[in-house]
PDB file of N, CA and C and ligand atoms in Angstrom:
ATOM      1  N   MET N   1      13.764  -0.642  -8.419  1.00 60.00           N
ATOM      2  CA  MET N   1      12.383  -0.837  -8.865  1.00 60.00           C
ATOM      3  C   MET N   1      12.278  -0.440 -10.341  1.00 60.00           C
ATOM      4  N   THR N   2      11.486  -1.170 -11.064  1.00 68.00           N
ATOM      5  CA  THR N   2      11.277  -0.906 -12.485  1.00 68.00           C
ATOM      6  C   THR N   2      10.585   0.447 -12.711  1.00 68.00           C
ATOM      7  N   THR N   3      10.706   0.988 -13.917  1.00 78.00           N
ATOM      8  CA  THR N   3      10.032   2.254 -14.224  1.00 78.00           C
ATOM      9  C   THR N   3       8.653   2.016 -14.835  1.00 78.00           C
ATOM     10  N   ASP N   4       8.259   0.766 -15.006  1.00 93.00           N
ATOM     11  CA  ASP N   4       6.943   0.439 -15.552  1.00 93.00           C
ATOM     12  C   ASP N   4       5.984   0.121 -14.394  1.00 93.00           C
ATOM     13  N   ARG N   5       4.918   0.927 -14.263  1.00 93.00           N
ATOM     14  CA  ARG N   5       4.019   0.755 -13.122  1.00 93.00           C
ATOM     15  C   ARG N   5       3.357  -0.623 -13.101  1.00 93.00           C
ATOM     16  N   HIS N   6       2.904  -1.086 -14.255  1.00 95.00           N
ATOM     17  CA  HIS N   6       2.219  -2.389 -14.287  1.00 95.00           C
ATOM     18  C   HIS N   6       3.160  -3.519 -13.872  1.00 95.00           C
ATOM     19  N   GLU N   7       4.397  -3.409 -14.332  1.00 96.00           N
ATOM     20  CA  GLU N   7       5.392  -4.422 -13.966  1.00 96.00           C
ATOM     21  C   GLU N   7       5.686  -4.350 -12.464  1.00 96.00           C
ATOM     22  N   ALA N   8       5.828  -3.121 -11.956  1.00 96.00           N
ATOM     23  CA  ALA N   8       6.119  -2.939 -10.534  1.00 96.00           C
ATOM     24  C   ALA N   8       4.962  -3.454  -9.681  1.00 96.00           C
ATOM     25  N   ARG N   9       3.730  -3.168 -10.129  1.00 95.00           N
ATOM     26  CA  ARG N   9       2.557  -3.615  -9.365  1.00 95.00           C
ATOM     27  C   ARG N   9       2.463  -5.146  -9.368  1.00 95.00           C
ATOM     28  N   ALA N  10       2.710  -5.739 -10.526  1.00 97.00           N
ATOM     29  CA  ALA N  10       2.666  -7.204 -10.615  1.00 97.00           C
ATOM     30  C   ALA N  10       3.726  -7.826  -9.707  1.00 97.00           C
ATOM     31  N   ALA N  11       4.910  -7.214  -9.677  1.00 97.00           N
ATOM     32  CA  ALA N  11       5.980  -7.738  -8.821  1.00 97.00           C
ATOM     33  C   ALA N  11       5.601  -7.611  -7.349  1.00 97.00           C
ATOM     34  N   LEU N  12       5.005  -6.466  -6.977  1.00 97.00           N
ATOM     35  CA  LEU N  12       4.591  -6.282  -5.584  1.00 97.00           C
ATOM     36  C   LEU N  12       3.525  -7.315  -5.208  1.00 97.00           C
ATOM     37  N   LEU N  13       2.519  -7.479  -6.059  1.00 96.00           N
ATOM     38  CA  LEU N  13       1.440  -8.429  -5.740  1.00 96.00           C
ATOM     39  C   LEU N  13       1.963  -9.853  -5.637  1.00 96.00           C
ATOM     40  N   ALA N  14       2.902 -10.212  -6.509  1.00 97.00           N
ATOM     41  CA  ALA N  14       3.484 -11.563  -6.451  1.00 97.00           C
ATOM     42  C   ALA N  14       4.261 -11.740  -5.149  1.00 97.00           C
ATOM     43  N   TYR N  15       4.996 -10.702  -4.758  1.00 98.00           N
ATOM     44  CA  TYR N  15       5.753 -10.754  -3.504  1.00 98.00           C
ATOM     45  C   TYR N  15       4.809 -10.916  -2.314  1.00 98.00           C
ATOM     46  N   LEU N  16       3.728 -10.121  -2.290  1.00 97.00           N
ATOM     47  CA  LEU N  16       2.775 -10.199  -1.178  1.00 97.00           C
ATOM     48  C   LEU N  16       2.097 -11.567  -1.133  1.00 97.00           C
ATOM     49  N   GLU N  17       1.823 -12.119  -2.301  1.00 96.00           N
ATOM     50  CA  GLU N  17       1.216 -13.454  -2.347  1.00 96.00           C
ATOM     51  C   GLU N  17       2.167 -14.504  -1.771  1.00 96.00           C
ATOM     52  N   ARG N  18       3.449 -14.389  -2.108  1.00 98.00           N
ATOM     53  CA  ARG N  18       4.439 -15.334  -1.558  1.00 98.00           C
ATOM     54  C   ARG N  18       4.492 -15.214  -0.039  1.00 98.00           C
ATOM     55  N   LEU N  19       4.479 -13.978   0.459  1.00 98.00           N
ATOM     56  CA  LEU N  19       4.493 -13.787   1.913  1.00 98.00           C
ATOM     57  C   LEU N  19       3.282 -14.467   2.538  1.00 98.00           C
ATOM     58  N   SER N  20       2.097 -14.197   1.986  1.00 95.00           N
ATOM     59  CA  SER N  20       0.868 -14.804   2.524  1.00 95.00           C
ATOM     60  C   SER N  20       0.926 -16.322   2.465  1.00 95.00           C
ATOM     61  N   ASP N  21       1.368 -16.829   1.322  1.00 95.00           N
ATOM     62  CA  ASP N  21       1.429 -18.284   1.152  1.00 95.00           C
ATOM     63  C   ASP N  21       2.364 -18.932   2.169  1.00 95.00           C
ATOM     64  N   ASN N  22       3.374 -18.161   2.610  1.00 97.00           N
ATOM     65  CA  ASN N  22       4.331 -18.683   3.589  1.00 97.00           C
ATOM     66  C   ASN N  22       3.914 -18.368   5.024  1.00 97.00           C
ATOM     67  N   GLY N  23       2.699 -17.890   5.181  1.00 96.00           N
ATOM     68  CA  GLY N  23       2.159 -17.695   6.523  1.00 96.00           C
ATOM     69  C   GLY N  23       2.450 -16.349   7.151  1.00 96.00           C
ATOM     70  N   ALA N  24       3.074 -15.447   6.394  1.00 97.00           N
ATOM     71  CA  ALA N  24       3.346 -14.119   6.949  1.00 97.00           C
ATOM     72  C   ALA N  24       2.060 -13.296   6.974  1.00 97.00           C
ATOM     73  N   ARG N  25       2.048 -12.318   7.848  1.00 96.00           N
ATOM     74  CA  ARG N  25       0.852 -11.496   8.005  1.00 96.00           C
ATOM     75  C   ARG N  25       0.832 -10.366   6.985  1.00 96.00           C
ATOM     76  N   VAL N  26      -0.198 -10.355   6.149  1.00 96.00           N
ATOM     77  CA  VAL N  26      -0.415  -9.285   5.167  1.00 96.00           C
ATOM     78  C   VAL N  26      -1.895  -8.903   5.299  1.00 96.00           C
ATOM     79  N   PRO N  27      -2.210  -7.962   6.187  1.00 93.00           N
ATOM     80  CA  PRO N  27      -3.610  -7.691   6.549  1.00 93.00           C
ATOM     81  C   PRO N  27      -4.561  -7.465   5.384  1.00 93.00           C
ATOM     82  N   CYS N  28      -4.143  -6.757   4.350  1.00 92.00           N
ATOM     83  CA  CYS N  28      -5.095  -6.463   3.266  1.00 92.00           C
ATOM     84  C   CYS N  28      -5.434  -7.707   2.452  1.00 92.00           C
ATOM     85  N   ARG N  29      -4.702  -8.789   2.652  1.00 90.00           N
ATOM     86  CA  ARG N  29      -4.983 -10.026   1.928  1.00 90.00           C
ATOM     87  C   ARG N  29      -5.722 -11.042   2.799  1.00 90.00           C
ATOM     88  N   GLU N  30      -5.934 -10.703   4.065  1.00 85.00           N
ATOM     89  CA  GLU N  30      -6.562 -11.656   4.973  1.00 85.00           C
ATOM     90  C   GLU N  30      -8.071 -11.662   4.759  1.00 85.00           C
ATOM     91  N   VAL N  31      -8.614 -12.845   4.632  1.00 66.00           N
ATOM     92  CA  VAL N  31     -10.039 -12.957   4.337  1.00 66.00           C
ATOM     93  C   VAL N  31     -10.911 -12.561   5.510  1.00 66.00           C
ATOM     94  N   ASP N  32     -10.344 -12.559   6.732  1.00 61.00           N
ATOM     95  CA  ASP N  32     -11.186 -12.240   7.884  1.00 61.00           C
ATOM     96  C   ASP N  32     -11.237 -10.747   8.188  1.00 61.00           C
ATOM     97  N   VAL N  33     -10.577  -9.933   7.364  1.00 63.00           N
ATOM     98  CA  VAL N  33     -10.763  -8.486   7.506  1.00 63.00           C
ATOM     99  C   VAL N  33     -12.116  -8.169   6.878  1.00 63.00           C
ATOM    100  N   PRO N  34     -13.057  -7.666   7.683  1.00 62.00           N
ATOM    101  CA  PRO N  34     -14.432  -7.541   7.201  1.00 62.00           C
ATOM    102  C   PRO N  34     -14.613  -6.631   5.984  1.00 62.00           C
ATOM    103  N   GLU N  35     -13.857  -5.575   5.903  1.00 68.00           N
ATOM    104  CA  GLU N  35     -14.059  -4.608   4.814  1.00 68.00           C
ATOM    105  C   GLU N  35     -12.758  -4.458   4.027  1.00 68.00           C
ATOM    106  N   ARG N  36     -12.412  -5.439   3.258  1.00 70.00           N
ATOM    107  CA  ARG N  36     -11.139  -5.386   2.533  1.00 70.00           C
ATOM    108  C   ARG N  36     -11.076  -4.199   1.576  1.00 70.00           C
ATOM    109  N   SER N  37     -12.235  -3.722   1.136  1.00 86.00           N
ATOM    110  CA  SER N  37     -12.252  -2.634   0.166  1.00 86.00           C
ATOM    111  C   SER N  37     -11.800  -1.305   0.757  1.00 86.00           C
ATOM    112  N   ILE N  38     -11.627  -1.241   2.082  1.00 90.00           N
ATOM    113  CA  ILE N  38     -11.189   0.029   2.670  1.00 90.00           C
ATOM    114  C   ILE N  38      -9.803   0.415   2.169  1.00 90.00           C
ATOM    115  N   TRP N  39      -9.001  -0.527   1.720  1.00 92.00           N
ATOM    116  CA  TRP N  39      -7.662  -0.214   1.206  1.00 92.00           C
ATOM    117  C   TRP N  39      -7.731   0.515  -0.138  1.00 92.00           C
ATOM    118  N   THR N  40      -8.805   0.312  -0.852  1.00 90.00           N
ATOM    119  CA  THR N  40      -8.933   0.955  -2.163  1.00 90.00           C
ATOM    120  C   THR N  40     -10.072   1.971  -2.209  1.00 90.00           C
ATOM    121  N   SER N  41     -10.685   2.221  -1.061  1.00 91.00           N
ATOM    122  CA  SER N  41     -11.793   3.165  -0.996  1.00 91.00           C
ATOM    123  C   SER N  41     -11.318   4.591  -1.294  1.00 91.00           C
ATOM    124  N   ASP N  42     -12.224   5.405  -1.841  1.00 91.00           N
ATOM    125  CA  ASP N  42     -11.933   6.830  -2.041  1.00 91.00           C
ATOM    126  C   ASP N  42     -12.176   7.637  -0.761  1.00 91.00           C
ATOM    127  N   ASP N  43     -12.842   7.043   0.196  1.00 92.00           N
ATOM    128  CA  ASP N  43     -13.208   7.740   1.433  1.00 92.00           C
ATOM    129  C   ASP N  43     -11.973   7.858   2.345  1.00 92.00           C
ATOM    130  N   PRO N  44     -11.591   9.102   2.693  1.00 94.00           N
ATOM    131  CA  PRO N  44     -10.409   9.289   3.546  1.00 94.00           C
ATOM    132  C   PRO N  44     -10.496   8.542   4.885  1.00 94.00           C
ATOM    133  N   GLU N  45     -11.693   8.473   5.470  1.00 92.00           N
ATOM    134  CA  GLU N  45     -11.825   7.763   6.755  1.00 92.00           C
ATOM    135  C   GLU N  45     -11.581   6.268   6.582  1.00 92.00           C
ATOM    136  N   ASP N  46     -12.080   5.700   5.485  1.00 91.00           N
ATOM    137  CA  ASP N  46     -11.808   4.282   5.201  1.00 91.00           C
ATOM    138  C   ASP N  46     -10.305   4.067   5.047  1.00 91.00           C
ATOM    139  N   GLN N  47      -9.669   4.955   4.318  1.00 94.00           N
ATOM    140  CA  GLN N  47      -8.231   4.794   4.085  1.00 94.00           C
ATOM    141  C   GLN N  47      -7.434   4.934   5.382  1.00 94.00           C
ATOM    142  N   GLU N  48      -7.864   5.846   6.254  1.00 95.00           N
ATOM    143  CA  GLU N  48      -7.156   6.001   7.535  1.00 95.00           C
ATOM    144  C   GLU N  48      -7.271   4.732   8.369  1.00 95.00           C
ATOM    145  N   LEU N  49      -8.450   4.108   8.363  1.00 92.00           N
ATOM    146  CA  LEU N  49      -8.612   2.844   9.079  1.00 92.00           C
ATOM    147  C   LEU N  49      -7.733   1.766   8.449  1.00 92.00           C
ATOM    148  N   ALA N  50      -7.748   1.685   7.140  1.00 93.00           N
ATOM    149  CA  ALA N  50      -6.923   0.683   6.447  1.00 93.00           C
ATOM    150  C   ALA N  50      -5.446   0.892   6.770  1.00 93.00           C
ATOM    151  N   ALA N  51      -5.007   2.149   6.753  1.00 95.00           N
ATOM    152  CA  ALA N  51      -3.594   2.437   7.033  1.00 95.00           C
ATOM    153  C   ALA N  51      -3.218   1.971   8.432  1.00 95.00           C
ATOM    154  N   ARG N  52      -4.120   2.118   9.379  1.00 95.00           N
ATOM    155  CA  ARG N  52      -3.826   1.650  10.745  1.00 95.00           C
ATOM    156  C   ARG N  52      -3.736   0.125  10.775  1.00 95.00           C
ATOM    157  N   LEU N  53      -4.524  -0.535   9.940  1.00 93.00           N
ATOM    158  CA  LEU N  53      -4.509  -2.000   9.910  1.00 93.00           C
ATOM    159  C   LEU N  53      -3.255  -2.550   9.227  1.00 93.00           C
ATOM    160  N   CYS N  54      -2.517  -1.686   8.539  1.00 96.00           N
ATOM    161  CA  CYS N  54      -1.264  -2.119   7.895  1.00 96.00           C
ATOM    162  C   CYS N  54      -0.163  -2.406   8.913  1.00 96.00           C
ATOM    163  N   VAL N  55      -0.324  -1.903  10.132  1.00 95.00           N
ATOM    164  CA  VAL N  55       0.719  -2.086  11.151  1.00 95.00           C
ATOM    165  C   VAL N  55       1.000  -3.579  11.331  1.00 95.00           C
ATOM    166  N   GLY N  56       2.257  -3.925  11.262  1.00 95.00           N
ATOM    167  CA  GLY N  56       2.646  -5.319  11.445  1.00 95.00           C
ATOM    168  C   GLY N  56       2.661  -6.132  10.166  1.00 95.00           C
ATOM    169  N   CYS N  57       2.351  -5.507   9.051  1.00 97.00           N
ATOM    170  CA  CYS N  57       2.359  -6.235   7.776  1.00 97.00           C
ATOM    171  C   CYS N  57       3.792  -6.620   7.392  1.00 97.00           C
ATOM    172  N   ALA N  58       3.959  -7.851   6.968  1.00 98.00           N
ATOM    173  CA  ALA N  58       5.291  -8.333   6.579  1.00 98.00           C
ATOM    174  C   ALA N  58       5.790  -7.670   5.302  1.00 98.00           C
ATOM    175  N   GLY N  59       4.877  -7.147   4.513  1.00 98.00           N
ATOM    176  CA  GLY N  59       5.279  -6.565   3.229  1.00 98.00           C
ATOM    177  C   GLY N  59       5.296  -5.050   3.218  1.00 98.00           C
ATOM    178  N   VAL N  60       5.239  -4.431   4.393  1.00 98.00           N
ATOM    179  CA  VAL N  60       5.063  -2.977   4.453  1.00 98.00           C
ATOM    180  C   VAL N  60       6.184  -2.206   3.750  1.00 98.00           C
ATOM    181  N   LYS N  61       7.417  -2.672   3.852  1.00 98.00           N
ATOM    182  CA  LYS N  61       8.538  -1.924   3.261  1.00 98.00           C
ATOM    183  C   LYS N  61       8.409  -1.882   1.726  1.00 98.00           C
ATOM    184  N   ALA N  62       8.169  -3.030   1.134  1.00 98.00           N
ATOM    185  CA  ALA N  62       8.041  -3.084  -0.333  1.00 98.00           C
ATOM    186  C   ALA N  62       6.794  -2.346  -0.795  1.00 98.00           C
ATOM    187  N   CYS N  63       5.732  -2.479  -0.020  1.00 98.00           N
ATOM    188  CA  CYS N  63       4.471  -1.823  -0.372  1.00 98.00           C
ATOM    189  C   CYS N  63       4.626  -0.306  -0.290  1.00 98.00           C
ATOM    190  N   ASP N  64       5.307   0.155   0.744  1.00 97.00           N
ATOM    191  CA  ASP N  64       5.530   1.598   0.901  1.00 97.00           C
ATOM    192  C   ASP N  64       6.393   2.127  -0.250  1.00 97.00           C
ATOM    193  N   ALA N  65       7.412   1.385  -0.619  1.00 96.00           N
ATOM    194  CA  ALA N  65       8.290   1.817  -1.717  1.00 96.00           C
ATOM    195  C   ALA N  65       7.484   1.954  -3.005  1.00 96.00           C
ATOM    196  N   TYR N  66       6.598   0.989  -3.241  1.00 96.00           N
ATOM    197  CA  TYR N  66       5.748   1.065  -4.436  1.00 96.00           C
ATOM    198  C   TYR N  66       4.839   2.292  -4.355  1.00 96.00           C
ATOM    199  N   GLY N  67       4.189   2.481  -3.200  1.00 96.00           N
ATOM    200  CA  GLY N  67       3.244   3.588  -3.040  1.00 96.00           C
ATOM    201  C   GLY N  67       3.896   4.952  -3.200  1.00 96.00           C
ATOM    202  N   LEU N  68       5.147   5.069  -2.778  1.00 94.00           N
ATOM    203  CA  LEU N  68       5.853   6.343  -2.927  1.00 94.00           C
ATOM    204  C   LEU N  68       6.362   6.522  -4.355  1.00 94.00           C
ATOM    205  N   ALA N  69       6.705   5.422  -5.003  1.00 94.00           N
ATOM    206  CA  ALA N  69       7.178   5.505  -6.393  1.00 94.00           C
ATOM    207  C   ALA N  69       6.042   5.852  -7.350  1.00 94.00           C
ATOM    208  N   TRP N  70       4.813   5.464  -6.981  1.00 94.00           N
ATOM    209  CA  TRP N  70       3.644   5.688  -7.831  1.00 94.00           C
ATOM    210  C   TRP N  70       2.575   6.404  -7.004  1.00 94.00           C
ATOM    211  N   PRO N  71       2.802   7.670  -6.653  1.00 93.00           N
ATOM    212  CA  PRO N  71       1.891   8.376  -5.735  1.00 93.00           C
ATOM    213  C   PRO N  71       0.497   8.628  -6.290  1.00 93.00           C
ATOM    214  N   LYS N  72       0.306   8.556  -7.600  1.00 92.00           N
ATOM    215  CA  LYS N  72      -1.038   8.782  -8.152  1.00 92.00           C
ATOM    216  C   LYS N  72      -1.907   7.532  -8.064  1.00 92.00           C
ATOM    217  N   GLU N  73      -1.297   6.405  -7.713  1.00 92.00           N
ATOM    218  CA  GLU N  73      -2.061   5.160  -7.523  1.00 92.00           C
ATOM    219  C   GLU N  73      -3.054   5.400  -6.379  1.00 92.00           C
ATOM    220  N   ALA N  74      -4.310   5.055  -6.579  1.00 92.00           N
ATOM    221  CA  ALA N  74      -5.331   5.280  -5.555  1.00 92.00           C
ATOM    222  C   ALA N  74      -5.234   4.239  -4.451  1.00 92.00           C
ATOM    223  N   GLY N  75      -5.538   4.658  -3.239  1.00 94.00           N
ATOM    224  CA  GLY N  75      -5.638   3.725  -2.137  1.00 94.00           C
ATOM    225  C   GLY N  75      -4.441   3.752  -1.208  1.00 94.00           C
ATOM    226  N   VAL N  76      -4.490   2.818  -0.256  1.00 96.00           N
ATOM    227  CA  VAL N  76      -3.466   2.737   0.794  1.00 96.00           C
ATOM    228  C   VAL N  76      -2.345   1.801   0.360  1.00 96.00           C
ATOM    229  N   TYR N  77      -1.125   2.279   0.541  1.00 97.00           N
ATOM    230  CA  TYR N  77       0.068   1.443   0.316  1.00 97.00           C
ATOM    231  C   TYR N  77       1.044   1.729   1.440  1.00 97.00           C
ATOM    232  N   GLY N  78       1.601   0.674   1.999  1.00 97.00           N
ATOM    233  CA  GLY N  78       2.645   0.851   3.010  1.00 97.00           C
ATOM    234  C   GLY N  78       2.207   1.604   4.247  1.00 97.00           C
ATOM    235  N   GLY N  79       0.947   1.495   4.599  1.00 97.00           N
ATOM    236  CA  GLY N  79       0.465   2.175   5.798  1.00 97.00           C
ATOM    237  C   GLY N  79       0.231   3.658   5.608  1.00 97.00           C
ATOM    238  N   ARG N  80       0.176   4.105   4.354  1.00 97.00           N
ATOM    239  CA  ARG N  80      -0.091   5.525   4.091  1.00 97.00           C
ATOM    240  C   ARG N  80      -1.299   5.643   3.175  1.00 97.00           C
ATOM    241  N   THR N  81      -2.137   6.647   3.478  1.00 97.00           N
ATOM    242  CA  THR N  81      -3.270   6.950   2.601  1.00 97.00           C
ATOM    243  C   THR N  81      -2.725   7.548   1.309  1.00 97.00           C
ATOM    244  N   ASP N  82      -3.572   7.639   0.297  1.00 93.00           N
ATOM    245  CA  ASP N  82      -3.060   8.204  -0.966  1.00 93.00           C
ATOM    246  C   ASP N  82      -2.675   9.673  -0.801  1.00 93.00           C
ATOM    247  N   LEU N  83      -3.405  10.396   0.071  1.00 95.00           N
ATOM    248  CA  LEU N  83      -3.051  11.794   0.324  1.00 95.00           C
ATOM    249  C   LEU N  83      -1.676  11.889   0.993  1.00 95.00           C
ATOM    250  N   GLU N  84      -1.434  11.041   1.962  1.00 96.00           N
ATOM    251  CA  GLU N  84      -0.131  11.048   2.656  1.00 96.00           C
ATOM    252  C   GLU N  84       0.999  10.700   1.692  1.00 96.00           C
ATOM    253  N   ARG N  85       0.750   9.755   0.810  1.00 95.00           N
ATOM    254  CA  ARG N  85       1.804   9.362  -0.152  1.00 95.00           C
ATOM    255  C   ARG N  85       2.083  10.486  -1.133  1.00 95.00           C
ATOM    256  N   ARG N  86       1.033  11.160  -1.567  1.00 93.00           N
ATOM    257  CA  ARG N  86       1.231  12.268  -2.522  1.00 93.00           C
ATOM    258  C   ARG N  86       1.993  13.414  -1.871  1.00 93.00           C
ATOM    259  N   LYS N  87       1.677  13.701  -0.604  1.00 94.00           N
ATOM    260  CA  LYS N  87       2.416  14.747   0.119  1.00 94.00           C
ATOM    261  C   LYS N  87       3.875  14.344   0.269  1.00 94.00           C
ATOM    262  N   ALA N  88       4.119  13.113   0.653  1.00 91.00           N
ATOM    263  CA  ALA N  88       5.493  12.637   0.863  1.00 91.00           C
ATOM    264  C   ALA N  88       6.278  12.675  -0.444  1.00 91.00           C
ATOM    265  N   ALA N  89       5.608  12.375  -1.541  1.00 82.00           N
ATOM    266  CA  ALA N  89       6.288  12.339  -2.831  1.00 82.00           C
ATOM    267  C   ALA N  89       6.639  13.727  -3.334  1.00 82.00           C
ATOM    268  N   THR N  90       5.922  14.753  -2.864  1.00 81.00           N
ATOM    269  CA  THR N  90       6.199  16.119  -3.340  1.00 81.00           C
ATOM    270  C   THR N  90       6.977  16.944  -2.334  1.00 81.00           C
ATOM    271  N   THR N  91       7.198  16.408  -1.127  1.00 76.00           N
ATOM    272  CA  THR N  91       7.937  17.133  -0.107  1.00 76.00           C
ATOM    273  C   THR N  91       9.424  16.880  -0.289  1.00 76.00           C
ATOM    274  N   PRO N  92      10.212  17.952  -0.494  1.00 70.00           N
ATOM    275  CA  PRO N  92      11.658  17.737  -0.654  1.00 70.00           C
ATOM    276  C   PRO N  92      12.259  17.110   0.601  1.00 70.00           C
ATOM    277  N   ARG N  93      13.171  16.183   0.426  1.00 61.00           N
ATOM    278  CA  ARG N  93      13.814  15.560   1.581  1.00 61.00           C
ATOM    279  C   ARG N  93      14.801  16.537   2.194  1.00 61.00           C
ATOM    280  N   GLU N  94      14.887  16.453   3.538  1.00 56.00           N
ATOM    281  CA  GLU N  94      15.856  17.308   4.244  1.00 56.00           C
ATOM    282  C   GLU N  94      17.261  16.820   3.963  1.00 56.00           C
ATOM    283  N   ALA N  95      18.195  17.760   3.919  1.00 49.00           N
ATOM    284  CA  ALA N  95      19.591  17.379   3.715  1.00 49.00           C
ATOM    285  C   ALA N  95      20.087  16.571   4.898  1.00 49.00           C
ATOM    286  N   ALA N  96      20.866  15.543   4.646  1.00 43.00           N
ATOM    287  CA  ALA N  96      21.363  14.677   5.730  1.00 43.00           C
ATOM    288  C   ALA N  96      22.483  15.362   6.493  1.00 43.00           C
TER     289      ALA N  96
HETATM  290  S1  SF4 H   1       1.377  -2.458   3.976  1.00 68.19           S
HETATM  291 FE1  SF4 H   1       0.605  -2.820   1.889  1.00 68.19          FE
HETATM  292  S2  SF4 H   1       0.514  -5.047   1.706  1.00 68.19           S
HETATM  293 FE2  SF4 H   1       0.629  -4.556   3.867  1.00 68.19          FE
HETATM  294  S3  SF4 H   1      -1.484  -4.471   4.588  1.00 68.19           S
HETATM  295 FE3  SF4 H   1      -0.863  -2.392   4.045  1.00 68.19          FE
HETATM  296  S4  SF4 H   1      -1.540  -2.157   1.929  1.00 68.19           S
HETATM  297 FE4  SF4 H   1      -1.510  -4.354   2.356  1.00 68.19          FE
END
């Protein structure tokens, strides 16, 4: 992944658009999700609902990688709230 956040975000969005265009399921891009803004809401309850709706997303792996690489980015990425991503980014990994 690139070290430039804007470049990384543009690459992620382009990837998610390709998935959607090819018929893959990307819940935050689906027009029939009534409250699409819950993915970018500051409200923890909105974000928890959005994170649950990420289940089954075709782009979850790439989205999660982006969200962990840029933990200060607001909102839900990869099925994690921004609080969960920030905790994961600061928690040392266990030795294998
Ligand atoms: S995993 Fe990422 S791309 Fe998929 S629905 Fe959740 S926020 Fe959207």
